[in-house]
Amino acid sequence: MPPARTAVAVVPAYNEAATISGVISSLRLYAPEFDVLIVDDGSTDDTSRLAREAGARVVRPPFNLGIGGAVQTGFVFAREGGYDLMVQVDGDGQHDPQELHKLLEAMQPGVDMVCGSRFLVKGEYLAPVSRRAGIHIFAWLLSRFVGQLVTDPTSGFRLYNRRAIKLFADDYPHDYPEVEAVLMLHHHRLRMCEVPVRMFQRGGGSSSISSGKSAYYMVKVLLALFVGLARKRPVIEPGDRAPVAAS
């Protein structure tokens, strides 16, 4: 990566004391050009303390914002800090910083967001059947909505350039945001691509989407997608602020 491009890794975390030190160490080892920001979203364990001890900068909102609010905090930090690139990395150890070079290589002129897809690597990642079914439904719908193949719309391993940082700092879906963000990017005439990456099972803590919540999650995201499609949108320039906030 050219030295002139500044970059930050944003790690949203909620009660990730079991894994956060390892995530930071791995980022330091395999992506030393990235500053590391931990957004501790109201953890009740030692996430913040361990993150600081590992050398990361920590932002701790006064209350739990949810994943969308935590990630948007990272976008605001990246925009205000003038960063050229921002990568989103989960705090639970699922994302492998060794794979970050693939996202960087794909961030070519004309590409605003690069998503790491676990489903482009055959047999590498086995999610629960109910969750995989939901992901594939979202992928099928989004592929048709945006006119390009989308295989892993729920992936949180994403790299953004300045245009995408500005867009999402101003307006970012707050509840299970990854799927809606793909549609939002398309509506703003920004471009994304996917690259195959290896992902691991969660290294600690618990997922916000339990088996009992999977159906609720699917219905809620599907409704949000169709509401987003039906919303009237004035003609805007690529990356301009959204006329109506996503939620």
CSV table of N, CA, C and O in Angstrom, one decimal, residues 95 99 102-103 114-122 124-125 135-136 139 149-158 192-199:
chain,number,residue,atom,x,y,z
A,95,HIS,N,-12.6,-12.9,11.9
A,95,HIS,CA,-11.9,-12.4,10.7
A,95,HIS,C,-10.4,-12.5,10.8
A,95,HIS,O,-9.8,-12.3,11.9
A,99,GLU,N,-5.7,-12.1,5.9
A,99,GLU,CA,-6.5,-12.0,4.6
A,99,GLU,C,-6.7,-10.6,4.2
A,99,GLU,O,-7.2,-10.4,3.1
A,102,LYS,N,-5.8,-9.2,0.6
A,102,LYS,CA,-6.7,-9.5,-0.5
A,102,LYS,C,-7.7,-8.3,-0.7
A,102,LYS,O,-8.0,-8.0,-1.8
A,103,LEU,N,-8.2,-7.8,0.4
A,103,LEU,CA,-9.1,-6.6,0.3
A,103,LEU,C,-8.4,-5.4,-0.2
A,103,LEU,O,-8.9,-4.7,-1.1
A,114,VAL,N,-14.8,-3.1,-0.5
A,114,VAL,CA,-14.5,-4.5,-0.8
A,114,VAL,C,-14.9,-5.3,0.4
A,114,VAL,O,-14.6,-5.0,1.5
A,115,CYS,N,-15.7,-6.4,0.1
A,115,CYS,CA,-16.2,-7.3,1.1
A,115,CYS,C,-15.5,-8.6,1.0
A,115,CYS,O,-15.3,-9.2,-0.1
A,116,GLY,N,-15.1,-9.1,2.2
A,116,GLY,CA,-14.5,-10.5,2.2
A,116,GLY,C,-15.7,-11.5,2.3
A,116,GLY,O,-16.5,-11.4,3.2
A,117,SER,N,-15.7,-12.4,1.4
A,117,SER,CA,-16.8,-13.4,1.3
A,117,SER,C,-16.3,-14.8,1.7
A,117,SER,O,-15.4,-15.3,1.1
A,118,ARG,N,-16.9,-15.4,2.7
A,118,ARG,CA,-16.6,-16.7,3.2
A,118,ARG,C,-17.2,-17.8,2.2
A,118,ARG,O,-16.7,-18.9,2.3
A,119,PHE,N,-18.1,-17.4,1.4
A,119,PHE,CA,-18.8,-18.3,0.5
A,119,PHE,C,-18.2,-18.5,-0.8
A,119,PHE,O,-18.6,-19.2,-1.7
A,120,LEU,N,-17.1,-17.7,-1.1
A,120,LEU,CA,-16.3,-17.9,-2.3
A,120,LEU,C,-15.2,-18.8,-2.1
A,120,LEU,O,-14.4,-19.1,-3.0
A,121,VAL,N,-15.0,-19.3,-0.8
A,121,VAL,CA,-14.0,-20.3,-0.5
A,121,VAL,C,-14.8,-21.6,-0.1
A,121,VAL,O,-15.4,-21.7,1.0
A,122,LYS,N,-14.9,-22.5,-1.0
A,122,LYS,CA,-15.8,-23.7,-0.8
A,122,LYS,C,-15.4,-24.5,0.4
A,122,LYS,O,-14.2,-24.9,0.6
A,124,GLU,N,-15.0,-23.8,3.5
A,124,GLU,CA,-14.2,-23.3,4.6
A,124,GLU,C,-15.0,-22.9,5.8
A,124,GLU,O,-14.5,-22.9,6.9
A,125,TYR,N,-16.2,-22.5,5.6
A,125,TYR,CA,-17.0,-21.9,6.7
A,125,TYR,C,-18.4,-22.6,6.8
A,125,TYR,O,-19.1,-22.6,5.8
A,135,ILE,N,-28.8,-16.0,4.8
A,135,ILE,CA,-27.7,-15.3,4.1
A,135,ILE,C,-27.9,-15.5,2.6
A,135,ILE,O,-27.8,-14.6,1.8
A,136,HIS,N,-28.2,-16.8,2.2
A,136,HIS,CA,-28.4,-17.0,0.7
A,136,HIS,C,-29.6,-16.3,0.2
A,136,HIS,O,-29.6,-15.9,-1.0
A,139,ALA,N,-28.6,-12.8,-0.3
A,139,ALA,CA,-27.6,-12.7,-1.4
A,139,ALA,C,-28.4,-12.7,-2.7
A,139,ALA,O,-28.1,-12.0,-3.6
A,149,LEU,N,-23.4,-9.9,-8.8
A,149,LEU,CA,-23.4,-11.1,-7.9
A,149,LEU,C,-22.9,-10.6,-6.5
A,149,LEU,O,-21.9,-10.0,-6.3
A,150,VAL,N,-23.8,-11.0,-5.5
A,150,VAL,CA,-23.4,-10.8,-4.1
A,150,VAL,C,-23.5,-12.1,-3.4
A,150,VAL,O,-24.6,-12.8,-3.5
A,151,THR,N,-22.5,-12.6,-2.8
A,151,THR,CA,-22.5,-13.9,-2.2
A,151,THR,C,-22.5,-13.9,-0.7
A,151,THR,O,-23.0,-14.9,-0.1
A,152,ASP,N,-22.0,-12.8,0.0
A,152,ASP,CA,-22.0,-12.8,1.4
A,152,ASP,C,-22.4,-11.4,2.0
A,152,ASP,O,-21.5,-10.7,2.5
A,153,PRO,N,-23.7,-11.1,1.9
A,153,PRO,CA,-24.1,-9.8,2.3
A,153,PRO,C,-24.0,-9.5,3.7
A,153,PRO,O,-24.2,-8.3,4.1
A,154,THR,N,-23.9,-10.5,4.6
A,154,THR,CA,-23.8,-10.3,6.0
A,154,THR,C,-22.4,-10.2,6.5
A,154,THR,O,-22.1,-10.0,7.7
A,155,SER,N,-21.4,-10.3,5.7
A,155,SER,CA,-20.0,-10.3,6.1
A,155,SER,C,-19.7,-8.9,6.7
A,155,SER,O,-20.0,-7.8,6.1
A,156,GLY,N,-19.0,-8.9,7.8
A,156,GLY,CA,-18.6,-7.7,8.5
A,156,GLY,C,-17.1,-7.4,8.3
A,156,GLY,O,-16.5,-6.5,8.9
A,157,PHE,N,-16.5,-8.2,7.4
A,157,PHE,CA,-15.0,-7.9,7.0
A,157,PHE,C,-15.0,-7.1,5.8
A,157,PHE,O,-15.1,-7.7,4.6
A,158,ARG,N,-14.9,-5.8,5.9
A,158,ARG,CA,-15.1,-4.9,4.8
A,158,ARG,C,-14.1,-3.8,4.8
A,158,ARG,O,-13.7,-3.2,5.8
A,192,MET,N,-19.1,-1.8,-5.2
A,192,MET,CA,-18.5,-2.8,-4.3
A,192,MET,C,-18.0,-4.0,-5.1
A,192,MET,O,-18.4,-4.2,-6.2
A,193,CYS,N,-17.1,-4.7,-4.5
A,193,CYS,CA,-16.7,-6.0,-5.0
A,193,CYS,C,-16.5,-7.0,-3.9
A,193,CYS,O,-16.4,-6.5,-2.7
A,194,GLU,N,-16.4,-8.3,-4.2
A,194,GLU,CA,-16.2,-9.3,-3.1
A,194,GLU,C,-14.9,-10.0,-3.5
A,194,GLU,O,-14.5,-10.2,-4.7
A,195,VAL,N,-14.2,-10.5,-2.4
A,195,VAL,CA,-13.0,-11.3,-2.6
A,195,VAL,C,-13.2,-12.5,-1.7
A,195,VAL,O,-13.7,-12.4,-0.6
A,196,PRO,N,-12.7,-13.7,-2.1
A,196,PRO,CA,-12.7,-14.8,-1.2
A,196,PRO,C,-11.8,-14.7,0.0
A,196,PRO,O,-10.6,-14.4,-0.2
A,197,VAL,N,-12.3,-15.0,1.2
A,197,VAL,CA,-11.4,-14.9,2.4
A,197,VAL,C,-11.8,-16.1,3.3
A,197,VAL,O,-12.9,-16.6,3.3
A,198,ARG,N,-10.8,-16.4,4.1
A,198,ARG,CA,-11.0,-17.5,5.1
A,198,ARG,C,-11.5,-16.8,6.4
A,198,ARG,O,-11.1,-15.7,6.8
A,199,MET,N,-12.5,-17.4,7.0
A,199,MET,CA,-13.0,-16.9,8.3
A,199,MET,C,-13.1,-18.1,9.3
A,199,MET,O,-13.2,-19.3,8.9
